[in-house]
Amino acid sequence: MEEGTKLSYCNLDTRDGNNNYIVNQLSGRECLPNEVSAYGNQVIYYAELGEKSIVSEKAVFIQTLEGDSNPTPLSDIKGNVYSLYDKFIYYVDVPNICRYNIANKEIEILFNFENLGIDFPPTRIASNGKDIVFNNQKAAYWLAGISNLEILEAKQIMLKGSKLPIKGRATYSNKFSEDVSQAGKWTSSNSSVAKIEGHDLLAVSAGVSTISWEYKGEKTSFALTVKEKLGLELAYDNLEVDLGENIKMQAFLKYSDGSYEDISELSTWQSQINEIKDGIYYAHNPGKDIITVSYEGFTTSLGIIINPPTIPEPTPNYKKSSPNRKAEIPDKELLTLQIQGLEVIKYISDYNKLMRLFSPHGFLGEIIEDYQKGTLFTRFKHMPEPHVMGIVKHGDGSPSNTGTVLRLGPDVIPSNTGTVLRLGPDVIPI
């Protein structure tokens, strides 16, 4: 192009054109047609900086395709063969293919074409922002751009103090992919929560941070939450159970983000008076118990009350007695007495008579008299099977002179009026 040469262009969206736009408004400059590149409303071209009478020094100019705009020289760019795309200028500075950022004036070397085995420098170059195509006097070439940048094995949640290797993969427009973890730039938006140390991501403290990776103009990121272990919590605050019950115990680890983790099977459980096995609490012994649970340096406890068994008091229901009884008695009668620290519960029905004994430590044993069979037998804690103590005859309904006595110590004496339990001054006929 000589002075006054006009540039024609067309807007492909509106089909509007301008056949009389003057590219070079400064006299004495020359611009060759094969060194012009346009994108949007901007054009770049290669021309002389000074008048023709002065020693020629050429530069790249950028100019807006609006009104009487003036060109601006981009003196940072060296070399020739240019292509404009968006905010970038792609150009050849032998032996490299470079990219110039118009906004911040940064230059990035993209490829060394000699290292790619290309002997002759490019004579034409173009880019769509990702791919680069160029040709020389021998052939045309396609340098595939990045179509996807992926952070591998990224974790959205990490525990305070943990470390994670950072890994990244680039996939190109020709479907080729490669591990480029150690290339590009890794950053954390909040280094007090998470920071990059070498090729690792370190969780520093509880909070949220954005981890970003930028490589060859492409950028990707993910949100990271760092949480901290706060302590243990149990499924129960306090617990009251009956003797003989089995209770499943549960423990949870609480985190700083409000979440919980069930660590029941990973914890260590201890009971003062009973047994805990496979997460089940066995209430074998009555009284007050304290359960302690531990996990990874955290400990908490739970108080448990184990109640002894009780027999509810029934509503009396009078029925006709069985044939071998003279008098009519209530169908059920329940009596509880306290005798020198022992609790004696007597239960009478039409068919048998039952006496149960309890100490402050729990159940001791029972005595059962069967009217039908005329037998008397006992079952105590150390006797798993019933033990027959004697025969009680009920001819006319009164006890015989050969009644049986339950001996619980030196204060118990036999009686010739039937079976008697004597504890101190009190005597309870059965």
Short mmCIF file of C-alpha atoms in Angstrom, two decimals:
data_model
loop_
_atom_site.label_atom_id
_atom_site.label_comp_id
_atom_site.label_asym_id
_atom_site.label_seq_id
_atom_site.Cartn_x
_atom_site.Cartn_y
_atom_site.Cartn_z
CA MET A 1 0.00 0.00 0.00
CA GLU A 2 1.17 3.49 -0.83
CA GLU A 3 0.15 6.74 0.84
CA GLY A 4 -3.59 7.24 0.63
CA THR A 5 -4.31 3.59 -0.11
CA LYS A 6 -7.78 2.68 1.05
CA LEU A 7 -8.86 -0.46 2.92
CA SER A 8 -12.15 -2.12 2.13
CA TYR A 9 -13.94 -4.20 4.78
CA CYS A 10 -17.35 -5.74 5.33
CA ASN A 11 -19.36 -6.54 8.45
CA LEU A 12 -20.49 -10.14 7.93
CA ASP A 13 -23.37 -9.76 10.40
CA THR A 14 -24.97 -6.66 8.89
CA ARG A 15 -23.44 -7.00 5.43
CA ASP A 16 -22.51 -3.33 5.67
CA GLY A 17 -19.24 -2.35 4.08
CA ASN A 18 -16.82 0.53 3.69
CA ASN A 19 -14.75 0.73 0.53
CA ASN A 20 -13.07 4.05 1.29
CA TYR A 21 -11.57 3.63 4.77
CA ILE A 22 -8.07 5.11 4.94
CA VAL A 23 -5.85 2.84 7.00
CA ASN A 24 -2.77 5.03 7.07
CA GLN A 25 -3.50 8.69 7.72
CA LEU A 26 0.12 9.65 8.31
CA SER A 27 2.09 10.48 5.17
CA GLY A 28 5.25 8.76 4.08
CA ARG A 29 4.40 5.29 5.41
CA GLU A 30 3.99 2.09 3.51
CA CYS A 31 1.98 -1.02 4.42
CA LEU A 32 2.08 -4.28 2.50
CA PRO A 33 -1.27 -6.00 1.93
CA ASN A 34 -0.14 -9.34 3.33
CA GLU A 35 0.66 -7.76 6.67
CA VAL A 36 -2.87 -6.58 7.51
CA SER A 37 -5.11 -8.38 10.05
CA ALA A 38 -8.46 -7.29 11.43
CA TYR A 39 -10.75 -8.46 14.22
CA GLY A 40 -13.98 -6.79 15.27
CA ASN A 41 -13.57 -3.06 14.82
CA GLN A 42 -9.76 -3.10 15.00
CA VAL A 43 -7.02 -3.59 12.43
CA ILE A 44 -3.27 -4.11 12.75
CA TYR A 45 -0.68 -3.63 10.04
CA TYR A 46 3.05 -3.37 9.57
CA ALA A 47 4.44 0.00 8.45
CA GLU A 48 7.30 2.49 8.76
CA LEU A 49 7.58 4.66 11.84
CA GLY A 50 9.19 7.66 10.10
CA GLU A 51 9.20 9.50 6.76
CA LYS A 52 10.60 7.81 3.68
CA SER A 53 13.52 10.22 3.70
CA ILE A 54 14.56 8.91 7.10
CA VAL A 55 16.16 5.50 7.60
CA SER A 56 13.32 3.03 7.55
CA GLU A 57 12.19 1.57 10.87
CA LYS A 58 9.02 -0.45 10.80
CA ALA A 59 6.51 -1.28 13.54
CA VAL A 60 3.10 -2.83 14.10
CA PHE A 61 0.23 -0.35 14.27
CA ILE A 62 -3.23 -0.89 15.70
CA GLN A 63 -6.17 1.27 14.68
CA THR A 64 -9.88 1.35 15.36
CA LEU A 65 -12.16 1.20 12.35
CA GLU A 66 -14.21 4.18 13.48
CA GLY A 67 -14.28 7.75 12.17
CA ASP A 68 -10.95 9.52 11.95
CA SER A 69 -9.08 7.34 14.46
CA ASN A 70 -5.30 7.48 14.51
CA PRO A 71 -3.05 4.41 14.49
CA THR A 72 -1.04 3.52 17.59
CA PRO A 73 2.39 1.90 17.23
CA LEU A 74 3.07 -1.23 19.29
CA SER A 75 6.82 -0.92 19.70
CA ASP A 76 7.04 -3.89 22.12
CA ILE A 77 6.33 -6.32 19.28
CA LYS A 78 9.35 -7.43 17.29
CA GLY A 79 9.45 -9.51 14.14
CA ASN A 80 6.86 -9.73 11.40
CA VAL A 81 3.93 -11.86 10.20
CA TYR A 82 0.96 -10.94 12.39
CA SER A 83 -2.60 -12.02 13.18
CA LEU A 84 -5.14 -10.24 15.39
CA TYR A 85 -7.74 -12.12 17.44
CA ASP A 86 -9.75 -10.53 20.25
CA LYS A 87 -7.26 -8.85 22.60
CA PHE A 88 -4.25 -10.85 21.34
CA ILE A 89 -1.81 -10.39 18.49
CA TYR A 90 -0.13 -13.57 17.29
CA TYR A 91 3.18 -13.00 15.52
CA VAL A 92 6.44 -14.65 14.47
CA ASP A 93 9.69 -13.64 16.11
CA VAL A 94 12.09 -16.24 14.71
CA PRO A 95 12.34 -18.94 15.92
CA ASN A 96 9.28 -18.42 18.15
CA ILE A 97 5.57 -17.97 17.69
CA CYS A 98 4.47 -15.42 20.28
CA ARG A 99 1.29 -13.86 21.63
CA TYR A 100 0.96 -10.21 22.66
CA ASN A 101 -1.77 -9.11 25.08
CA ILE A 102 -3.02 -5.69 23.92
CA ALA A 103 -4.60 -4.92 27.30
CA ASN A 104 -1.63 -5.48 29.62
CA LYS A 105 1.22 -5.52 27.02
CA GLU A 106 2.45 -8.94 28.17
CA ILE A 107 4.29 -11.17 25.69
CA GLU A 108 4.10 -14.95 25.87
CA ILE A 109 6.20 -17.38 23.83
CA LEU A 110 3.87 -20.15 22.70
CA PHE A 111 6.04 -22.39 20.50
CA ASN A 112 9.51 -22.71 19.12
CA PHE A 113 8.85 -23.96 15.59
CA GLU A 114 12.44 -25.16 15.19
CA ASN A 115 11.89 -27.49 18.15
CA LEU A 116 8.85 -28.78 16.31
CA GLY A 117 11.10 -29.82 13.41
CA ILE A 118 10.06 -26.95 11.13
CA ASP A 119 13.02 -25.58 9.21
CA PHE A 120 11.48 -22.56 7.48
CA PRO A 121 9.79 -19.68 9.36
CA PRO A 122 6.08 -19.04 8.85
CA THR A 123 5.04 -16.61 6.15
CA ARG A 124 1.37 -16.51 7.19
CA ILE A 125 -0.22 -17.01 10.61
CA ALA A 126 -3.79 -16.99 11.99
CA SER A 127 -5.53 -17.99 15.22
CA ASN A 128 -9.02 -18.39 16.64
CA GLY A 129 -7.80 -17.78 20.17
CA LYS A 130 -7.03 -21.45 20.76
CA ASP A 131 -5.64 -23.05 17.60
CA ILE A 132 -2.82 -21.56 15.54
CA VAL A 133 -2.39 -22.27 11.83
CA PHE A 134 0.52 -21.09 9.73
CA ASN A 135 2.35 -21.96 6.55
CA ASN A 136 5.80 -21.53 5.14
CA GLN A 137 7.27 -22.15 1.71
CA LYS A 138 6.98 -25.91 2.18
CA ALA A 139 3.73 -26.75 4.03
CA ALA A 140 0.84 -25.64 6.22
CA TYR A 141 0.70 -26.49 9.93
CA TRP A 142 -1.94 -26.72 12.64
CA LEU A 143 -0.97 -26.18 16.27
CA ALA A 144 -3.97 -27.48 18.19
CA GLY A 145 -5.12 -25.26 21.03
CA ILE A 146 -6.47 -26.27 24.44
CA SER A 147 -10.13 -27.23 24.33
CA ASN A 148 -10.36 -28.26 28.01
CA LEU A 149 -8.26 -27.67 31.10
CA GLU A 150 -9.06 -30.09 33.94
CA ILE A 151 -7.86 -30.24 37.54
CA LEU A 152 -7.46 -33.90 38.44
CA GLU A 153 -8.42 -35.47 41.78
CA ALA A 154 -9.68 -32.16 43.09
CA LYS A 155 -11.34 -32.37 46.52
CA GLN A 156 -14.04 -29.95 47.50
CA ILE A 157 -13.52 -30.74 51.21
CA MET A 158 -10.22 -31.22 53.04
CA LEU A 159 -9.37 -31.63 56.72
CA LYS A 160 -7.15 -29.09 58.43
CA GLY A 161 -3.52 -30.19 58.19
CA SER A 162 -4.05 -32.54 55.25
CA LYS A 163 -2.10 -32.33 51.99
CA LEU A 164 -3.16 -33.08 48.41
CA PRO A 165 -0.94 -33.32 45.28
CA ILE A 166 -2.14 -30.90 42.60
CA LYS A 167 -2.60 -32.44 39.18
CA GLY A 168 -3.82 -30.99 35.88
CA ARG A 169 -4.52 -32.24 32.38
CA ALA A 170 -4.87 -30.33 29.14
CA THR A 171 -6.97 -31.67 26.27
CA TYR A 172 -6.41 -30.13 22.85
CA SER A 173 -8.72 -29.57 19.90
CA ASN A 174 -7.14 -32.52 18.08
CA LYS A 175 -8.28 -34.77 21.00
CA PHE A 176 -4.73 -35.18 22.30
CA SER A 177 -4.34 -34.79 26.09
CA GLU A 178 -1.35 -34.61 28.41
CA ASP A 179 -0.48 -34.18 32.08
CA VAL A 180 0.79 -30.64 32.54
CA SER A 181 0.48 -30.49 36.35
CA GLN A 182 3.81 -28.77 36.83
CA ALA A 183 3.19 -26.18 34.13
CA GLY A 184 1.13 -23.04 34.35
CA LYS A 185 0.28 -21.13 37.50
CA TRP A 186 -1.55 -22.43 40.61
CA THR A 187 -3.07 -19.95 43.07
CA SER A 188 -5.28 -19.88 46.18
CA SER A 189 -7.67 -17.01 46.82
CA ASN A 190 -7.24 -17.35 50.60
CA SER A 191 -3.80 -18.55 51.64
CA SER A 192 -4.77 -18.52 55.33
CA VAL A 193 -7.22 -21.36 54.54
CA ALA A 194 -5.28 -23.24 51.83
CA LYS A 195 -1.95 -22.60 50.15
CA ILE A 196 0.21 -24.01 47.37
CA GLU A 197 3.47 -25.57 48.54
CA GLY A 198 5.53 -26.85 45.62
CA HIS A 199 3.25 -29.30 43.83
CA ASP A 200 0.95 -29.83 46.85
CA LEU A 201 -2.17 -28.16 48.18
CA LEU A 202 -2.04 -27.73 51.98
CA ALA A 203 -5.17 -27.22 54.12
CA VAL A 204 -4.15 -24.60 56.70
CA SER A 205 -7.29 -23.72 58.68
CA ALA A 206 -11.08 -23.93 58.61
CA GLY A 207 -12.68 -21.79 55.90
CA VAL A 208 -13.27 -21.48 52.14
CA SER A 209 -10.85 -20.77 49.31
CA THR A 210 -10.85 -20.91 45.49
CA ILE A 211 -8.03 -22.91 43.93
CA SER A 212 -7.19 -21.76 40.38
CA TRP A 213 -4.93 -23.06 37.62
CA GLU A 214 -3.96 -21.06 34.54
CA TYR A 215 -2.12 -22.59 31.60
CA LYS A 216 -1.53 -21.15 28.12
CA GLY A 217 -4.28 -18.58 28.45
CA GLU A 218 -6.85 -21.08 29.75
CA LYS A 219 -8.05 -21.03 33.35
CA THR A 220 -10.03 -23.34 35.59
CA SER A 221 -10.76 -23.44 39.31
CA PHE A 222 -12.69 -25.17 42.09
CA ALA A 223 -14.06 -24.16 45.49
CA LEU A 224 -12.38 -25.76 48.50
CA THR A 225 -13.77 -26.01 52.02
CA VAL A 226 -11.33 -26.80 54.81
CA LYS A 227 -13.00 -28.18 57.91
CA GLU A 228 -11.68 -28.93 61.38
CA LYS A 229 -12.58 -31.65 63.89
CA LEU A 230 -14.23 -30.09 66.94
CA GLY A 231 -15.17 -32.98 69.24
CA LEU A 232 -17.45 -35.92 70.01
CA GLU A 233 -21.19 -35.95 70.56
CA LEU A 234 -23.33 -38.90 71.65
CA ALA A 235 -26.81 -39.90 70.56
CA TYR A 236 -28.01 -39.53 74.18
CA ASP A 237 -27.40 -36.79 76.74
CA ASN A 238 -28.51 -38.99 79.64
CA LEU A 239 -30.04 -42.42 79.63
CA GLU A 240 -32.31 -44.46 81.93
CA VAL A 241 -32.91 -48.13 81.13
CA ASP A 242 -34.31 -51.24 82.75
CA LEU A 243 -32.20 -54.09 84.00
CA GLY A 244 -31.49 -56.56 81.18
CA GLU A 245 -31.98 -54.07 78.32
CA ASN A 246 -29.58 -53.92 75.37
CA ILE A 247 -28.99 -50.43 73.94
CA LYS A 248 -27.17 -49.55 70.70
CA MET A 249 -24.70 -46.75 71.38
CA GLN A 250 -23.79 -44.09 68.80
CA ALA A 251 -21.02 -41.49 68.74
CA PHE A 252 -20.51 -38.69 66.20
CA LEU A 253 -17.53 -36.52 65.29
CA LYS A 254 -18.51 -32.87 64.84
CA TYR A 255 -16.78 -30.62 62.28
CA SER A 256 -16.37 -26.86 61.99
CA ASP A 257 -18.75 -26.67 59.02
CA GLY A 258 -21.61 -28.11 61.10
CA SER A 259 -21.43 -31.61 59.61
CA TYR A 260 -21.24 -34.87 61.59
CA GLU A 261 -19.61 -38.24 60.99
CA ASP A 262 -20.78 -41.48 62.61
CA ILE A 263 -17.67 -42.96 64.26
CA SER A 264 -19.49 -45.41 66.57
CA GLU A 265 -17.65 -48.48 65.28
CA LEU A 266 -14.28 -46.67 65.23
CA SER A 267 -14.46 -45.45 68.83
CA THR A 268 -13.32 -47.06 72.09
CA TRP A 269 -16.14 -47.62 74.62
CA GLN A 270 -15.82 -48.27 78.37
CA SER A 271 -18.43 -48.92 81.09
CA GLN A 272 -17.88 -48.81 84.87
CA ILE A 273 -20.29 -51.62 85.86
CA ASN A 274 -21.57 -53.23 82.66
CA GLU A 275 -20.37 -54.46 79.27
CA ILE A 276 -20.23 -52.75 75.87
CA LYS A 277 -19.52 -55.04 72.94
CA ASP A 278 -19.78 -54.25 69.21
CA GLY A 279 -21.52 -50.97 70.02
CA ILE A 280 -24.21 -52.62 72.21
CA TYR A 281 -24.59 -51.72 75.89
CA TYR A 282 -25.72 -54.67 78.03
CA ALA A 283 -27.48 -53.55 81.24
CA HIS A 284 -26.66 -56.66 83.30
CA ASN A 285 -26.18 -54.85 86.61
CA PRO A 286 -28.47 -52.22 88.17
CA GLY A 287 -27.36 -48.87 89.55
CA LYS A 288 -25.62 -45.81 88.16
CA ASP A 289 -23.11 -46.25 85.34
CA ILE A 290 -20.80 -43.91 83.43
CA ILE A 291 -19.86 -44.68 79.83
CA THR A 292 -16.70 -43.16 78.35
CA VAL A 293 -16.03 -43.00 74.59
CA SER A 294 -12.72 -42.01 72.95
CA TYR A 295 -11.67 -41.32 69.34
CA GLU A 296 -8.50 -39.71 67.96
CA GLY A 297 -7.72 -37.80 71.15
CA PHE A 298 -11.32 -36.72 71.79
CA THR A 299 -13.22 -38.06 74.83
CA THR A 300 -16.75 -37.64 76.17
CA SER A 301 -18.97 -39.50 78.67
CA LEU A 302 -22.58 -40.41 79.37
CA GLY A 303 -24.41 -41.16 82.61
CA ILE A 304 -26.81 -44.13 82.69
CA ILE A 305 -29.28 -45.26 85.37
CA ILE A 306 -30.17 -48.96 85.29
CA ASN A 307 -33.45 -49.61 87.10
CA PRO A 308 -34.12 -52.97 88.86
CA PRO A 309 -37.20 -54.89 87.69
CA THR A 310 -40.55 -53.96 89.18
CA ILE A 311 -43.87 -55.81 89.21
CA PRO A 312 -46.83 -53.52 88.53
CA GLU A 313 -49.70 -53.62 91.02
CA PRO A 314 -52.72 -55.27 89.37
CA THR A 315 -56.36 -54.38 89.94
CA PRO A 316 -57.99 -57.03 92.24
CA ASN A 317 -60.44 -59.33 90.46
CA TYR A 318 -62.36 -61.68 92.77
CA LYS A 319 -63.17 -65.11 91.43
CA LYS A 320 -64.29 -68.39 92.87
CA SER A 321 -61.31 -70.28 94.23
CA SER A 322 -60.16 -73.63 92.97
CA PRO A 323 -61.78 -76.77 94.49
CA ASN A 324 -58.91 -77.44 96.88
CA ARG A 325 -59.25 -73.96 98.52
CA LYS A 326 -61.97 -73.26 101.11
CA ALA A 327 -62.17 -69.52 101.06
CA GLU A 328 -62.55 -67.20 98.12
CA ILE A 329 -59.48 -64.97 97.66
CA PRO A 330 -58.62 -62.27 95.16
CA ASP A 331 -57.46 -63.57 91.77
CA LYS A 332 -54.29 -61.54 92.20
CA GLU A 333 -52.86 -59.95 95.31
CA LEU A 334 -49.54 -58.11 95.42
CA LEU A 335 -47.73 -57.21 98.61
CA THR A 336 -44.32 -55.50 99.00
CA LEU A 337 -42.55 -55.29 102.36
CA GLN A 338 -39.18 -53.91 103.40
CA ILE A 339 -37.36 -56.14 105.89
CA GLN A 340 -33.86 -55.22 107.07
CA GLY A 341 -32.72 -53.97 103.66
CA LEU A 342 -34.42 -56.79 101.69
CA GLU A 343 -37.45 -56.24 99.50
CA VAL A 344 -39.91 -59.14 99.57
CA ILE A 345 -42.66 -59.27 96.98
CA LYS A 346 -45.47 -61.79 97.54
CA TYR A 347 -47.86 -62.68 94.74
CA ILE A 348 -50.94 -64.93 95.20
CA SER A 349 -53.25 -66.42 92.56
CA ASP A 350 -55.69 -69.31 92.32
CA TYR A 351 -52.94 -71.64 91.16
CA ASN A 352 -49.78 -70.71 92.97
CA LYS A 353 -48.09 -68.50 95.50
CA LEU A 354 -44.92 -66.58 94.57
CA MET A 355 -42.41 -64.76 96.72
CA ARG A 356 -39.52 -62.79 95.16
CA LEU A 357 -36.58 -61.35 97.06
CA PHE A 358 -34.49 -58.30 96.08
CA SER A 359 -31.47 -56.68 97.69
CA PRO A 360 -30.18 -53.16 96.92
CA HIS A 361 -27.96 -54.87 94.32
CA GLY A 362 -30.79 -56.56 92.47
CA PHE A 363 -32.71 -59.82 92.21
CA LEU A 364 -31.80 -62.62 94.70
CA GLY A 365 -34.28 -65.38 94.03
CA GLU A 366 -37.88 -66.63 94.29
CA ILE A 367 -40.02 -69.23 96.06
CA ILE A 368 -42.98 -70.75 94.25
CA GLU A 369 -45.70 -72.91 95.82
CA ASP A 370 -47.83 -74.80 93.30
CA TYR A 371 -51.34 -75.58 94.61
CA GLN A 372 -52.11 -78.13 91.93
CA LYS A 373 -48.95 -80.19 92.36
CA GLY A 374 -48.52 -79.49 96.05
CA THR A 375 -44.84 -78.69 95.59
CA LEU A 376 -42.57 -75.93 96.85
CA PHE A 377 -39.47 -74.99 94.89
CA THR A 378 -36.97 -72.14 94.71
CA ARG A 379 -34.79 -70.45 92.09
CA PHE A 380 -31.86 -68.31 93.23
CA LYS A 381 -29.13 -66.41 91.41
CA HIS A 382 -26.62 -69.23 91.91
CA MET A 383 -29.22 -71.89 91.04
CA PRO A 384 -30.12 -71.66 87.31
CA GLU A 385 -32.71 -74.45 87.64
CA PRO A 386 -35.65 -74.69 90.13
CA HIS A 387 -34.72 -76.46 93.37
CA VAL A 388 -37.50 -78.44 95.14
CA MET A 389 -37.34 -77.81 98.86
CA GLY A 390 -40.21 -79.93 100.13
CA ILE A 391 -43.86 -81.00 99.90
CA VAL A 392 -46.74 -78.93 101.25
CA LYS A 393 -49.99 -80.80 101.84
CA HIS A 394 -53.30 -78.93 101.47
CA GLY A 395 -55.97 -81.42 102.50
CA ASP A 396 -58.27 -78.85 104.08
CA GLY A 397 -56.41 -75.79 102.84
CA SER A 398 -54.17 -75.39 105.90
CA PRO A 399 -50.40 -76.01 105.90
CA SER A 400 -49.08 -79.27 107.28
CA ASN A 401 -46.65 -79.71 110.19
CA THR A 402 -43.94 -80.70 107.77
CA GLY A 403 -43.71 -77.32 106.07
CA THR A 404 -40.49 -76.03 104.57
CA VAL A 405 -38.35 -73.13 105.74
CA LEU A 406 -36.17 -70.92 103.49
CA ARG A 407 -32.97 -70.24 105.40
CA LEU A 408 -31.26 -66.89 104.67
CA GLY A 409 -29.08 -66.60 107.77
CA PRO A 410 -28.94 -67.34 111.48
CA ASP A 411 -32.15 -65.41 112.17
CA VAL A 412 -34.28 -67.80 110.14
CA ILE A 413 -35.93 -70.54 112.21
CA PRO A 414 -38.34 -73.31 111.19
CA SER A 415 -41.98 -73.27 112.25
CA ASN A 416 -44.41 -76.12 112.72
CA THR A 417 -47.25 -74.09 111.27
CA GLY A 418 -46.06 -74.07 107.68
CA THR A 419 -43.36 -72.41 105.64
CA VAL A 420 -41.96 -69.32 107.36
CA LEU A 421 -39.35 -66.71 106.38
CA ARG A 422 -38.02 -65.01 109.50
CA LEU A 423 -35.70 -62.00 109.26
CA GLY A 424 -35.05 -60.45 112.65
CA PRO A 425 -38.21 -59.71 114.62
CA ASP A 426 -40.47 -59.83 111.59
CA VAL A 427 -42.06 -63.06 110.39
CA ILE A 428 -43.95 -63.38 107.12
CA PRO A 429 -45.98 -66.56 106.68
CA ILE A 430 -46.19 -67.68 103.09
#
